[in-house]
Tab-separated table of C-alpha atoms and ligand atoms in Angstrom:
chain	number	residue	atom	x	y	z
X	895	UNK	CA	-26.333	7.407	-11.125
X	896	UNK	CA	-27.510	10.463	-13.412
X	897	UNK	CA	-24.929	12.522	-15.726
X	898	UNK	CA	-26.038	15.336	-13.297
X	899	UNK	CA	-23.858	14.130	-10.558
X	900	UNK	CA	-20.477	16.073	-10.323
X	901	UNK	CA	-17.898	16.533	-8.688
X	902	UNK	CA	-14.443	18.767	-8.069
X	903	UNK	CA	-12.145	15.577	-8.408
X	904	UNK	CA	-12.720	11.699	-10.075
X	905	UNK	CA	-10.462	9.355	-8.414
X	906	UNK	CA	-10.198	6.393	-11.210
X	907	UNK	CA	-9.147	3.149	-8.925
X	908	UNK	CA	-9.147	2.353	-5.219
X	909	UNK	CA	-5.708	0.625	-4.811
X	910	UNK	CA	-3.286	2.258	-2.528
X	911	UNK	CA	-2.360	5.461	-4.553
X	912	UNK	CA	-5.944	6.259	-5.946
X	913	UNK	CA	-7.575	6.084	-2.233
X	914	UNK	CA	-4.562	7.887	-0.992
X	915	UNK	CA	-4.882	11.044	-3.468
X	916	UNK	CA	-9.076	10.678	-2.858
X	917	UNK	CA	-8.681	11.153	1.008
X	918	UNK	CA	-5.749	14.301	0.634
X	919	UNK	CA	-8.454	15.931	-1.855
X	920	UNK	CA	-11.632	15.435	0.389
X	921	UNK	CA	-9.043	16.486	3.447
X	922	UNK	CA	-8.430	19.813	1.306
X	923	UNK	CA	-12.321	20.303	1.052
X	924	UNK	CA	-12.973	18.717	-2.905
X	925	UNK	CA	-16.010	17.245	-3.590
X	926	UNK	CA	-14.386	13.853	-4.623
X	927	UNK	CA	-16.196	10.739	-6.325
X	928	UNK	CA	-13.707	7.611	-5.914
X	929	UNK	CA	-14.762	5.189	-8.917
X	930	UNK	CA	-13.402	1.586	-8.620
X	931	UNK	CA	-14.269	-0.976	-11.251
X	932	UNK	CA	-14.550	-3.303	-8.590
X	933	UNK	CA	-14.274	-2.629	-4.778
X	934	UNK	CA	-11.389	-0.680	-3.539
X	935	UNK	CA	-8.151	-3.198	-3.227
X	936	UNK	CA	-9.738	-5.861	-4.953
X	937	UNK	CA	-7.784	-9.606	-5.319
X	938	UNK	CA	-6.807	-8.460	-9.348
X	939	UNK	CA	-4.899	-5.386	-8.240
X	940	UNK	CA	-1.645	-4.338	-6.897
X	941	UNK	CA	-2.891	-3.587	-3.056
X	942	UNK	CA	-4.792	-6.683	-1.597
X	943	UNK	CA	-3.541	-8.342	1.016
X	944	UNK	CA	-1.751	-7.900	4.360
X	945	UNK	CA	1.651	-7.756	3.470
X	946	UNK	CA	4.076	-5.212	1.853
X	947	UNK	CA	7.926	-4.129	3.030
X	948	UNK	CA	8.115	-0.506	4.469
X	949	UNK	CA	12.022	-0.034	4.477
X	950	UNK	CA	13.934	3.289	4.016
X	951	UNK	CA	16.769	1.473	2.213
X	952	UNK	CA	17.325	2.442	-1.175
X	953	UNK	CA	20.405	2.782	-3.567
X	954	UNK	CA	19.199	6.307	-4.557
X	955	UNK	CA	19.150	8.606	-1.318
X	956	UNK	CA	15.794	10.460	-3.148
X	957	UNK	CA	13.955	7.807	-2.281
X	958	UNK	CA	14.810	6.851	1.576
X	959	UNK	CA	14.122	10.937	2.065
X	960	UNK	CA	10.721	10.322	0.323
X	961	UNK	CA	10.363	7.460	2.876
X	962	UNK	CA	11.263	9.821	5.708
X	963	UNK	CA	8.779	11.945	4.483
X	964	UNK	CA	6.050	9.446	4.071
X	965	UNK	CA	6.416	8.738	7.980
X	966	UNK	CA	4.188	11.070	9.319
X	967	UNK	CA	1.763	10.094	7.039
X	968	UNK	CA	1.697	7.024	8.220
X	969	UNK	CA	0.964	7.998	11.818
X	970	UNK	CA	-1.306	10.122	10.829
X	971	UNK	CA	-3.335	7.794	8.748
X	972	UNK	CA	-2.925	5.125	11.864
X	973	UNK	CA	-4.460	7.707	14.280
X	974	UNK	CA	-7.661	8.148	11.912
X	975	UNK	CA	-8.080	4.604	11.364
X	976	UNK	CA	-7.619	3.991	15.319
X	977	UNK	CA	-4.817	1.529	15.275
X	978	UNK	CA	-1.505	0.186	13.460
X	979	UNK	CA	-1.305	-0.377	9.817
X	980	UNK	CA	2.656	-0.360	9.711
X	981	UNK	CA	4.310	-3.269	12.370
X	982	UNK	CA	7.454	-2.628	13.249
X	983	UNK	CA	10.460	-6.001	11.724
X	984	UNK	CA	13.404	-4.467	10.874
X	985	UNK	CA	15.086	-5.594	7.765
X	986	UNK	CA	18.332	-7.073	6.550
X	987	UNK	CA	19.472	-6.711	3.172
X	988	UNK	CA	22.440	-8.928	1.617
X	989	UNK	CA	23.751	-10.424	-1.521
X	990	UNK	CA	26.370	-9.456	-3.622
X	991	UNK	CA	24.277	-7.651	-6.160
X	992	UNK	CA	22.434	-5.928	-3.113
X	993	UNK	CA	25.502	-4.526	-1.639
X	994	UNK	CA	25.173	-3.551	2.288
X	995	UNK	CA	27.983	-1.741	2.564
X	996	UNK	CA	27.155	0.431	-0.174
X	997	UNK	CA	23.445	0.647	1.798
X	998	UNK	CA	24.877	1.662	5.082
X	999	UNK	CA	26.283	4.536	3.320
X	1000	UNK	CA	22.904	5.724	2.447
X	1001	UNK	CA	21.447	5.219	5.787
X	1002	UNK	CA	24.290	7.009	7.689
X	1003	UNK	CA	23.739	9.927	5.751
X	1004	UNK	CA	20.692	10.045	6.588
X	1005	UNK	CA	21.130	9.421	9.859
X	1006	UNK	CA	18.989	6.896	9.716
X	1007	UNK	CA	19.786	3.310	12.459
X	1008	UNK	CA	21.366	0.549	11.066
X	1009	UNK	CA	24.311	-1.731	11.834
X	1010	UNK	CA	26.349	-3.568	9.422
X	1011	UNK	CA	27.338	-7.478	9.762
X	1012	UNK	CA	29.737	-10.659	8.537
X	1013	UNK	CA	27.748	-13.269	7.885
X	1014	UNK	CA	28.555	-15.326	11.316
X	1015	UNK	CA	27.380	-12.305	13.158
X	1016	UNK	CA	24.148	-12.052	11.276
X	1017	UNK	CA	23.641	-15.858	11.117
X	1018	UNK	CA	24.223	-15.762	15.464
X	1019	UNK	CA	21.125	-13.576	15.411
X	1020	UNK	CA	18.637	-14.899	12.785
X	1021	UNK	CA	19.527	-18.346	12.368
X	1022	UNK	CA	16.527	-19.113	9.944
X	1023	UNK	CA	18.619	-17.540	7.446
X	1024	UNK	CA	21.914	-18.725	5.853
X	1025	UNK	CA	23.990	-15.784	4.934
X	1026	UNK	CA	26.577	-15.763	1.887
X	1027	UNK	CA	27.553	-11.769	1.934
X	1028	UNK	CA	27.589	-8.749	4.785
X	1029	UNK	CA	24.086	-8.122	5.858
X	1030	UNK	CA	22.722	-4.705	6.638
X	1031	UNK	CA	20.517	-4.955	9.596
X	1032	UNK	CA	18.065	-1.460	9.981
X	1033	UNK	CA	15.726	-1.277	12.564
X	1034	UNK	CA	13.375	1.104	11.345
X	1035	UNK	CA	11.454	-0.895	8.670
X	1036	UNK	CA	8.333	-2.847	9.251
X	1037	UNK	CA	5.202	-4.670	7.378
X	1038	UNK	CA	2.388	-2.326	5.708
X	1039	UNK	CA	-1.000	-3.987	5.856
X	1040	UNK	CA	-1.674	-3.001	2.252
X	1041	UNK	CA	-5.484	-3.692	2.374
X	1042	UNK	CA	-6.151	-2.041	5.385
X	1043	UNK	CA	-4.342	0.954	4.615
X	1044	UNK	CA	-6.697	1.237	1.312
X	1045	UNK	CA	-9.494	0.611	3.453
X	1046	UNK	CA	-8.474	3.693	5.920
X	1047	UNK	CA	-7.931	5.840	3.217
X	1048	UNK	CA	-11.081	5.600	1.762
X	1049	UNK	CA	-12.707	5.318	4.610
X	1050	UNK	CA	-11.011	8.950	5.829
X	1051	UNK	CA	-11.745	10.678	2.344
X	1052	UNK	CA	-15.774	9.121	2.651
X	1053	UNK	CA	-15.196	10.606	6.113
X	1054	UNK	CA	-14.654	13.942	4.301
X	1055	UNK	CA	-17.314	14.004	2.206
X	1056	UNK	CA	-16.360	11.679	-0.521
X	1057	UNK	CA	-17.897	9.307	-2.373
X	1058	UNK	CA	-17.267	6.138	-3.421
X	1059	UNK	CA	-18.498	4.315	-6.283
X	1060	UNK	CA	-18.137	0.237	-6.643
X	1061	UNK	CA	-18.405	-1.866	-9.293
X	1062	UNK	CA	-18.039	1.519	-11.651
X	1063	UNK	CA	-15.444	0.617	-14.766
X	1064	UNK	CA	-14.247	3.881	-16.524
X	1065	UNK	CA	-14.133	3.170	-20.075
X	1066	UNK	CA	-13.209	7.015	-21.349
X	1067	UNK	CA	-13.089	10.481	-19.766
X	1068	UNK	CA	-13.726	13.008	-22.080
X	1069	UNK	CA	-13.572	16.947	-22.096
X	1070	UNK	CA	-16.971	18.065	-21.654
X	1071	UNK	CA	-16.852	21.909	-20.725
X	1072	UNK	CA	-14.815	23.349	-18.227
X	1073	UNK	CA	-13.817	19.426	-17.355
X	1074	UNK	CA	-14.868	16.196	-17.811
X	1075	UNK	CA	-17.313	13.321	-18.320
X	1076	UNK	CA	-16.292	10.018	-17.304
X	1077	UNK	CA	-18.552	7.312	-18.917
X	1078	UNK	CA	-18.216	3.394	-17.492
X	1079	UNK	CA	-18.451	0.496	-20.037
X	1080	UNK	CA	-22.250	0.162	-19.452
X	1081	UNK	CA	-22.603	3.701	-20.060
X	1082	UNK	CA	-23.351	5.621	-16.989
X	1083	UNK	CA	-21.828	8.704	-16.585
X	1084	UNK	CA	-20.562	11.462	-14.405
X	1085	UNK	CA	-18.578	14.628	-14.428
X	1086	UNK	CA	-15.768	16.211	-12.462
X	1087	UNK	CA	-14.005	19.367	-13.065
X	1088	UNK	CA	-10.307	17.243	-12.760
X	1089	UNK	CA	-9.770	13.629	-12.908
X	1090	UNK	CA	-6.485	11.844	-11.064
X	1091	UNK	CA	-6.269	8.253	-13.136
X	1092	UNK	CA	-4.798	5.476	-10.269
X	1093	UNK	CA	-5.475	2.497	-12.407
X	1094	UNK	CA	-2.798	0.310	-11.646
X	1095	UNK	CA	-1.778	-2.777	-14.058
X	1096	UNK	CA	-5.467	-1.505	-16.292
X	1097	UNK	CA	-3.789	2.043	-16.632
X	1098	UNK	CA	-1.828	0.585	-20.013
X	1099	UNK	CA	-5.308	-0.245	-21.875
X	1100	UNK	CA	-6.670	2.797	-20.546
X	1101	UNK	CA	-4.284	5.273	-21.834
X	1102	UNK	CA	-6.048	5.487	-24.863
X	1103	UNK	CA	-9.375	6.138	-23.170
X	1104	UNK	CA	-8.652	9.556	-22.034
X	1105	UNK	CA	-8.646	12.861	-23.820
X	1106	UNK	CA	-5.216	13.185	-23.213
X	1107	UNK	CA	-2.635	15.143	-25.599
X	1108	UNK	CA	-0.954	13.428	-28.363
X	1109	UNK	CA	2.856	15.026	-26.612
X	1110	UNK	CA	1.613	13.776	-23.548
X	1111	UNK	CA	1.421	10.334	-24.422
X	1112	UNK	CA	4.190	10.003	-26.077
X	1113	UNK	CA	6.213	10.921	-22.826
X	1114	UNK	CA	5.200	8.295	-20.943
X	1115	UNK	CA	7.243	5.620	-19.839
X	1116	UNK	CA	6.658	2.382	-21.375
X	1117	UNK	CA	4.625	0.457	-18.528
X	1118	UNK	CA	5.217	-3.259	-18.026
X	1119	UNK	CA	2.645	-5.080	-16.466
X	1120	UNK	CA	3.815	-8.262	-14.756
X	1121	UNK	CA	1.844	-10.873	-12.954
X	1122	UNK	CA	3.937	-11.514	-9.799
X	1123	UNK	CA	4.054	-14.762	-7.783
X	1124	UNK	CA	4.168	-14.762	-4.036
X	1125	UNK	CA	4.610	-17.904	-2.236
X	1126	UNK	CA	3.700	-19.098	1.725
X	1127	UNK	CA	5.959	-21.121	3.494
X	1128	UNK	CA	5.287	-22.048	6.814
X	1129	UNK	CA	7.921	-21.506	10.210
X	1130	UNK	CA	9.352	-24.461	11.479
X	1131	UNK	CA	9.180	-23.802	14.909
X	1132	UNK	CA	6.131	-24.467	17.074
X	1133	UNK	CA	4.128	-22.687	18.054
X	1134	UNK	CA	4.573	-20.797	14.856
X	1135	UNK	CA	5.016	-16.722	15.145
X	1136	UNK	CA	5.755	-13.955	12.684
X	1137	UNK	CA	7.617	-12.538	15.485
X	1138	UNK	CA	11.242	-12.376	15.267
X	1139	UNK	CA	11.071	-12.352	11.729
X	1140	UNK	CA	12.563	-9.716	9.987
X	1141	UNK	CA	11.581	-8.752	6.470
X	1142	UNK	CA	14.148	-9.381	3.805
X	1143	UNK	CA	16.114	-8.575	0.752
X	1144	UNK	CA	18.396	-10.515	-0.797
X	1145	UNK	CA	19.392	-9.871	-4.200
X	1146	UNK	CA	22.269	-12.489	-5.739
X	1147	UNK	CA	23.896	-12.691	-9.051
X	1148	UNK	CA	21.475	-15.985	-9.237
X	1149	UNK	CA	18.529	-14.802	-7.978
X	1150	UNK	CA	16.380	-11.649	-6.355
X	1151	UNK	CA	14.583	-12.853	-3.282
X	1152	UNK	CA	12.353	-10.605	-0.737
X	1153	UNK	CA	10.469	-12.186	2.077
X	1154	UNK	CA	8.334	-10.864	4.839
X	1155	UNK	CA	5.685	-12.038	7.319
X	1156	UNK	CA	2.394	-12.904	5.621
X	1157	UNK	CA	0.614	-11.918	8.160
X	1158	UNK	CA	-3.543	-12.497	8.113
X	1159	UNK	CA	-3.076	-13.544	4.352
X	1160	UNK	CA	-1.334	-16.381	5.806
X	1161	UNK	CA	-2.753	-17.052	8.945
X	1162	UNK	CA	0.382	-15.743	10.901
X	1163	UNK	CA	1.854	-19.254	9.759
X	1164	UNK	CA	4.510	-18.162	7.676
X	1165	UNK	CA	6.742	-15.834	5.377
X	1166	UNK	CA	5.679	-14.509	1.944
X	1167	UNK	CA	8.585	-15.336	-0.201
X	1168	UNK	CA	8.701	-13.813	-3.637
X	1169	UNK	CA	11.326	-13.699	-6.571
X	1170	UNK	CA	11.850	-9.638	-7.959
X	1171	UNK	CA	10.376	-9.591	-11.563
X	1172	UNK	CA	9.895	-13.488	-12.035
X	1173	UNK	CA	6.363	-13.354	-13.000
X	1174	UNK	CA	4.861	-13.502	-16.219
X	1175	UNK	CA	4.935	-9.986	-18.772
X	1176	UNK	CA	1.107	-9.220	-19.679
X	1177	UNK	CA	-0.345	-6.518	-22.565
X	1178	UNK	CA	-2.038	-5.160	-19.367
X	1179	UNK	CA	-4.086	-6.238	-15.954
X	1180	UNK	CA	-7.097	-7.448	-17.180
X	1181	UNK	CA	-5.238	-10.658	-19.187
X	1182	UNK	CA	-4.049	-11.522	-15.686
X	1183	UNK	CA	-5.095	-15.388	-14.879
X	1184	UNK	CA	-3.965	-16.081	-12.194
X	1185	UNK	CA	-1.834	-19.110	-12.453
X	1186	UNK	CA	1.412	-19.814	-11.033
X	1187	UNK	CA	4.300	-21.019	-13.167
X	1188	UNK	CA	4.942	-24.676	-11.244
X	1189	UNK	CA	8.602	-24.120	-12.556
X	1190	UNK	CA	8.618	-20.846	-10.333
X	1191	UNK	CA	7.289	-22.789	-7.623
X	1192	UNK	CA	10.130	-25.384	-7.784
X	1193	UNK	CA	12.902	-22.292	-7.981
X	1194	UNK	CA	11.619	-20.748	-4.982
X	1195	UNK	CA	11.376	-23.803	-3.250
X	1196	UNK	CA	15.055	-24.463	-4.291
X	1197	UNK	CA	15.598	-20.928	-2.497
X	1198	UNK	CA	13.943	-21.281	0.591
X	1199	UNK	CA	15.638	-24.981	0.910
X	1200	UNK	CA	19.010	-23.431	0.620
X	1201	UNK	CA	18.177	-19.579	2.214
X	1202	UNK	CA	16.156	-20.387	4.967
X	1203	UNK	CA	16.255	-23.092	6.842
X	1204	UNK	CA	13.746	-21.636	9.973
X	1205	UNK	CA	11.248	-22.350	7.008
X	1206	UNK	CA	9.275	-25.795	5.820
X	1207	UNK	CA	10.483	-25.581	2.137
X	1208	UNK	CA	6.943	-26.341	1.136
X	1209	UNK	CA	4.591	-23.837	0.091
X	1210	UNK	CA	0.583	-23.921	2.055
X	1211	UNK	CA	-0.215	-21.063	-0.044
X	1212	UNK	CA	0.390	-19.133	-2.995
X	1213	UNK	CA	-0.816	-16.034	-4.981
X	1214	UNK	CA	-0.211	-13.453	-7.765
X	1215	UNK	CA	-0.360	-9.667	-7.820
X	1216	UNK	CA	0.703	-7.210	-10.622
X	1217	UNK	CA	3.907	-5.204	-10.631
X	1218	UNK	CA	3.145	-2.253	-13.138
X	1219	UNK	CA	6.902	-1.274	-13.875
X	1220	UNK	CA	8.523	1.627	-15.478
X	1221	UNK	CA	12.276	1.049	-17.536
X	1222	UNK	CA	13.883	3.068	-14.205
X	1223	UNK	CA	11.917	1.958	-11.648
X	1224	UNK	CA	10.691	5.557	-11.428
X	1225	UNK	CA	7.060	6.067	-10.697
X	1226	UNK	CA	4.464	8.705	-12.578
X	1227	UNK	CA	2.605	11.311	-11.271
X	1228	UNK	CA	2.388	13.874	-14.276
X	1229	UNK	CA	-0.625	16.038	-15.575
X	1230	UNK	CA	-2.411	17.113	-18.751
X	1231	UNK	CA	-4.511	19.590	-18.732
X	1232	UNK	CA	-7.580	18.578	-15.993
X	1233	UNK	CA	-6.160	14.663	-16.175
X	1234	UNK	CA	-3.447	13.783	-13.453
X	1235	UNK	CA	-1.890	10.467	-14.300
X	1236	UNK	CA	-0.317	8.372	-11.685
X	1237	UNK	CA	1.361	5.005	-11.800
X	1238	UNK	CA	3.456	4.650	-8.369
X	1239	UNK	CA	4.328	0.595	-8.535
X	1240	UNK	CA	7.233	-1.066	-9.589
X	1241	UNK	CA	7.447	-3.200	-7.322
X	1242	UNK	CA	7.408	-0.667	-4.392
X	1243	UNK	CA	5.067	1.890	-4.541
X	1244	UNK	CA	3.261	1.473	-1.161
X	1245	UNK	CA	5.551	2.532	1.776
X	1246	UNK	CA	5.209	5.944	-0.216
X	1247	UNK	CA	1.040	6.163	-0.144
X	1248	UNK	CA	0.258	8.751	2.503
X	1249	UNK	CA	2.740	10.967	0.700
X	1250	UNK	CA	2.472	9.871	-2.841
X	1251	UNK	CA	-1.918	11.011	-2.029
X	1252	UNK	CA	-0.414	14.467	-0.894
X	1253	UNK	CA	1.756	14.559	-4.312
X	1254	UNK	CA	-0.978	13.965	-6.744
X	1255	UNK	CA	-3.527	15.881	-4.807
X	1256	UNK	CA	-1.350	18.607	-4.776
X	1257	UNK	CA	-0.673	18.342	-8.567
X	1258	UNK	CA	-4.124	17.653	-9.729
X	1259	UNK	CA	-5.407	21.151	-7.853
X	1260	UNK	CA	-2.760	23.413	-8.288
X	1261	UNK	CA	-1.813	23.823	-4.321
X	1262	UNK	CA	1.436	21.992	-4.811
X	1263	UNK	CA	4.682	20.774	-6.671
X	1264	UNK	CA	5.804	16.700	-7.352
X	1265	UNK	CA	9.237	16.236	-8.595
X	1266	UNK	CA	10.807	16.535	-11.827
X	1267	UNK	CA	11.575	13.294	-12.243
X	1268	UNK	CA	7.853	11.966	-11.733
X	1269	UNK	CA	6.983	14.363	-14.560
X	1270	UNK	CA	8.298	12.721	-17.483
X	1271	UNK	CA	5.944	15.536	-20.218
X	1272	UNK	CA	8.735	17.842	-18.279
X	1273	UNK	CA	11.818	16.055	-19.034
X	1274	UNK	CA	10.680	15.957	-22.953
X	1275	UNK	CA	9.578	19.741	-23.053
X	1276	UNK	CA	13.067	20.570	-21.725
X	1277	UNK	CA	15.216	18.545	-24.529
K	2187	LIG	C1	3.406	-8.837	-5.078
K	2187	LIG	C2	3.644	-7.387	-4.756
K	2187	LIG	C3	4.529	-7.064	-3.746
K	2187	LIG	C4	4.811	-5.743	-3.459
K	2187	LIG	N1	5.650	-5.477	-2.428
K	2187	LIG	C5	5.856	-4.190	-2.067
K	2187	LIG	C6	6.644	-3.912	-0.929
K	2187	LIG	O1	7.146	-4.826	-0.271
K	2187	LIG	N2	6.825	-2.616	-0.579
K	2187	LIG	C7	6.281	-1.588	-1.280
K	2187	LIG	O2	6.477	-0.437	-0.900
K	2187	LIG	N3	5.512	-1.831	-2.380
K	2187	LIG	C8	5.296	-3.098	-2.773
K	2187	LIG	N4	4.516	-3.383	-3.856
K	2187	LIG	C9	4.009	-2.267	-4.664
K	2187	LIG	C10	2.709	-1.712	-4.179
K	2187	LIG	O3	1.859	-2.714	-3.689
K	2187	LIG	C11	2.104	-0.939	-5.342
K	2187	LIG	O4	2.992	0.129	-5.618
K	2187	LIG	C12	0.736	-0.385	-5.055
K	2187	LIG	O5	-0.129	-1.376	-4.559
K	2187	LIG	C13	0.173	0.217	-6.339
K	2187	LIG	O6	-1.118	0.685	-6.081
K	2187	LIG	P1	-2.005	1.316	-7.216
K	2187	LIG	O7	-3.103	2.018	-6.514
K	2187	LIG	O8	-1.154	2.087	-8.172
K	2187	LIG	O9	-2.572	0.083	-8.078
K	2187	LIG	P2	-3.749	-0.932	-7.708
K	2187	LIG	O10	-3.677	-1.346	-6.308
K	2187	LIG	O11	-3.743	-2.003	-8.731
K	2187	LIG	O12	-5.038	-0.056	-7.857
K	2187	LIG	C14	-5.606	0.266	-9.106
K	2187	LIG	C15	-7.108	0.211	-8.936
K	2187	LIG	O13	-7.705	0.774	-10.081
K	2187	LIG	C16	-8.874	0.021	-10.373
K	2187	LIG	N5	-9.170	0.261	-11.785
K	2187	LIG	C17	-8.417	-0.112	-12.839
K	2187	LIG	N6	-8.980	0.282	-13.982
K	2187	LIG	C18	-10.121	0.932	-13.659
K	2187	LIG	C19	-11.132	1.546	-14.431
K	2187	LIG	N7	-11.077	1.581	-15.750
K	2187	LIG	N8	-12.182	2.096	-13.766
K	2187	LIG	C20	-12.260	2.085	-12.417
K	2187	LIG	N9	-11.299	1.480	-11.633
K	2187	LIG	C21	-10.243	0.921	-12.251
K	2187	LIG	C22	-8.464	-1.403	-10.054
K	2187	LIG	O14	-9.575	-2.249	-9.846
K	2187	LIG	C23	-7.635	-1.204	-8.800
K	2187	LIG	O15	-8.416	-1.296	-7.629
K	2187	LIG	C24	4.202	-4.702	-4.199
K	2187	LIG	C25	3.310	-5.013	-5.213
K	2187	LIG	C26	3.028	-6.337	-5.486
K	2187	LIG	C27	2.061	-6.652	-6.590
């Protein structure tokens, strides 16, 4: 590729939040380049695979309205992609530290379905779970097929004119101009008049690649990068089916547990099982390796033997994937200058993508606003 080629917008990364923001730009008319080190939800990010909870519960009520809003994203994104991406579970939430009753509240208000349970109640209707605490039951959640929502995102934005670049590692973006030249490790180059950085777990090491200001660094959140385990078990009944299983969260003062169907990861054999923040802390993505903790393994086992007994407490698969957290939980979407930054994980980042692309496209153009609290250079101009 010459240094001629440019463009109106560089998406940097083609997980979930990079091809969202790439499509709502090339929807809006840009001229967008979408530049993935690799191939758009690659194994090593934060968005491969088939399975990731869409649920509107949330302590904060900011977040199950940014859920609501998300919705219609969602369908829309289904319609251009010509079939689901979001399969409807349901959910129940329970465990002390999790507190349903405190949940419910959240839903009612916003009026969202849900019905609240004792533990023999909830136990009558999913007996592959052992219940300890009230369990919040809400219809309305479901299973995001992670992959093939990046897929249909960048597949939309290419549909509007877009292009996507592979195998294209940004090492620095640079003012050059009126914007910028973004120049890969082997040294190709192009230019864009703004640049939207989606870099997931790599966005820590690449920080100090961009010509960004000195005040804007410094507000940034510190990001932890951890290397999250997810384990497989398979369903004890025969013939085996994801259906019937709702996804779950069950946060105890022992342990934090979520579990959903794997879907085609798995083979529609089993759930995905994973511990909240038990994986490994790492400097940043690329000194992921990919190996699971066998003391991990034996916890979770130790849960699923003692929280679900509709499952084989043996594992037929495993795998890792990288939570890129902030200290609050809060996600990024801020901008310098022509550099938008966003960093939408924590652990649960991609029910939010059809509206979390609108956000940052709307930030890194000018057409439109992203809250406050996602703009963290705000919060320190205003002390
Ligand atoms: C195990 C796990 C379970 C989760 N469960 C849920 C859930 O149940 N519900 C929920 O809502 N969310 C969940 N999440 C969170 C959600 O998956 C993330 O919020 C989302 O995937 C983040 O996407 P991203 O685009 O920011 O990062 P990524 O998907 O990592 O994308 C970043 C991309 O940038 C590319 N890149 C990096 N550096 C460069 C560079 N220098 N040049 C070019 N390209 C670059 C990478 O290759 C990658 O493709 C989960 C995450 C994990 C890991």
């Amino acid at each position: 590729m010459a240094t001629t080629d440019t463009f109106d917008y560089a998406v940097v990364g083609a997980g979930l939040a990079g091809a969202a923001t790439a499509w709502r730009l090339a929807q809006r008319g840009h001229h967008v380049a979408i530049v993935e080190r690799d191939e758009p939800a690659n194994d090593a990010g934060s968005s491969h695979g088939s399975a990731r909870i869409f649920r509107y519960v949330y302590e904060d009520p900011f977040y199950t309205r940014m859920v609501q809003d998300s919705f219609a994203g969602w369908r829309e994104l289904e319609a251009a992609h010509g079939g689901p991406l979001v399969t409807p579970t349901g959910c129940l939430d329970h465990g002390e530290v999790r507190g349903p009753r405190r949940l419910a509240t959240v839903l009612d208000r916003a009026g969202l379905s849900h019905e609240l349970l004792s533990p023999d109640e909830a136990a009558g209707r999913w007996p592959q779970f052992t219940f300890t605490t009230e369990v919040l039951w809400h219809p309305g959640a479901g299973v995001i097929d992670a992959q093939e929502s990046v897929h249909a995102m960048v597949a939309a934005a290419v549909g509007h004119s877009a292009t996507l670049l592979t195998g294209w590692p940004v090492a620095s973006v640079a003012k050059s101009g009126a914007g910028y030249t973004l120049t890969s490790s082997d040294g190709r180059s192009i230019a864009a008049r703004g640049v939207v950085v989606a870099a997931g777990g790599w966005l820590p090491g690449l920080l100090g690649g961009l010509d960004l200001p000195d005040g804007f660094l410094a507000s940034l959140p510190r990001f932890e990068v951890r290397q999250e385990t997810a384990f497989h078990f398979p369903y004890r009944e025969e013939p085996a089916a994801d259906a019937g299983w709702p996804t779950f969260i069950h946060k105890a003062h022992w342990i934090q547990v979520y579990g959903l169907a794997g879907g085609r990861d798995a083979g529609h054999r089993g759930q995905k099982v994973a511990e909240y923040n038990g994986g490994r802390v790492l400097p940043d993505a690329s000194a992921q390796d990919g190996l699971i903790d066998p003391a991990h393994r034996a916890r979770m086992v130790g849960y699923v033997r003692r929280h679900l007994p509709g499952l084989v407490p043996e594992p037929y698969a495993e795998t890792t994937c990288l939570f890129t957290n902030t200290p609050n939980d809060d996600f990024v979407i801020d901008r310098a200058d022509g550099i938008t930054v966003l960093s939408p994980c924590s652990g649960h980042g991609a029910k939010f993508a059809p509206l979390l692309g609108e956000l940052a496209a709307g930030l890194a153009s000018g057409a439109g606003t992203v809250p406050d609290r996602f703009r963290t250079s705000l919060k320190v101009a205003a002390r």
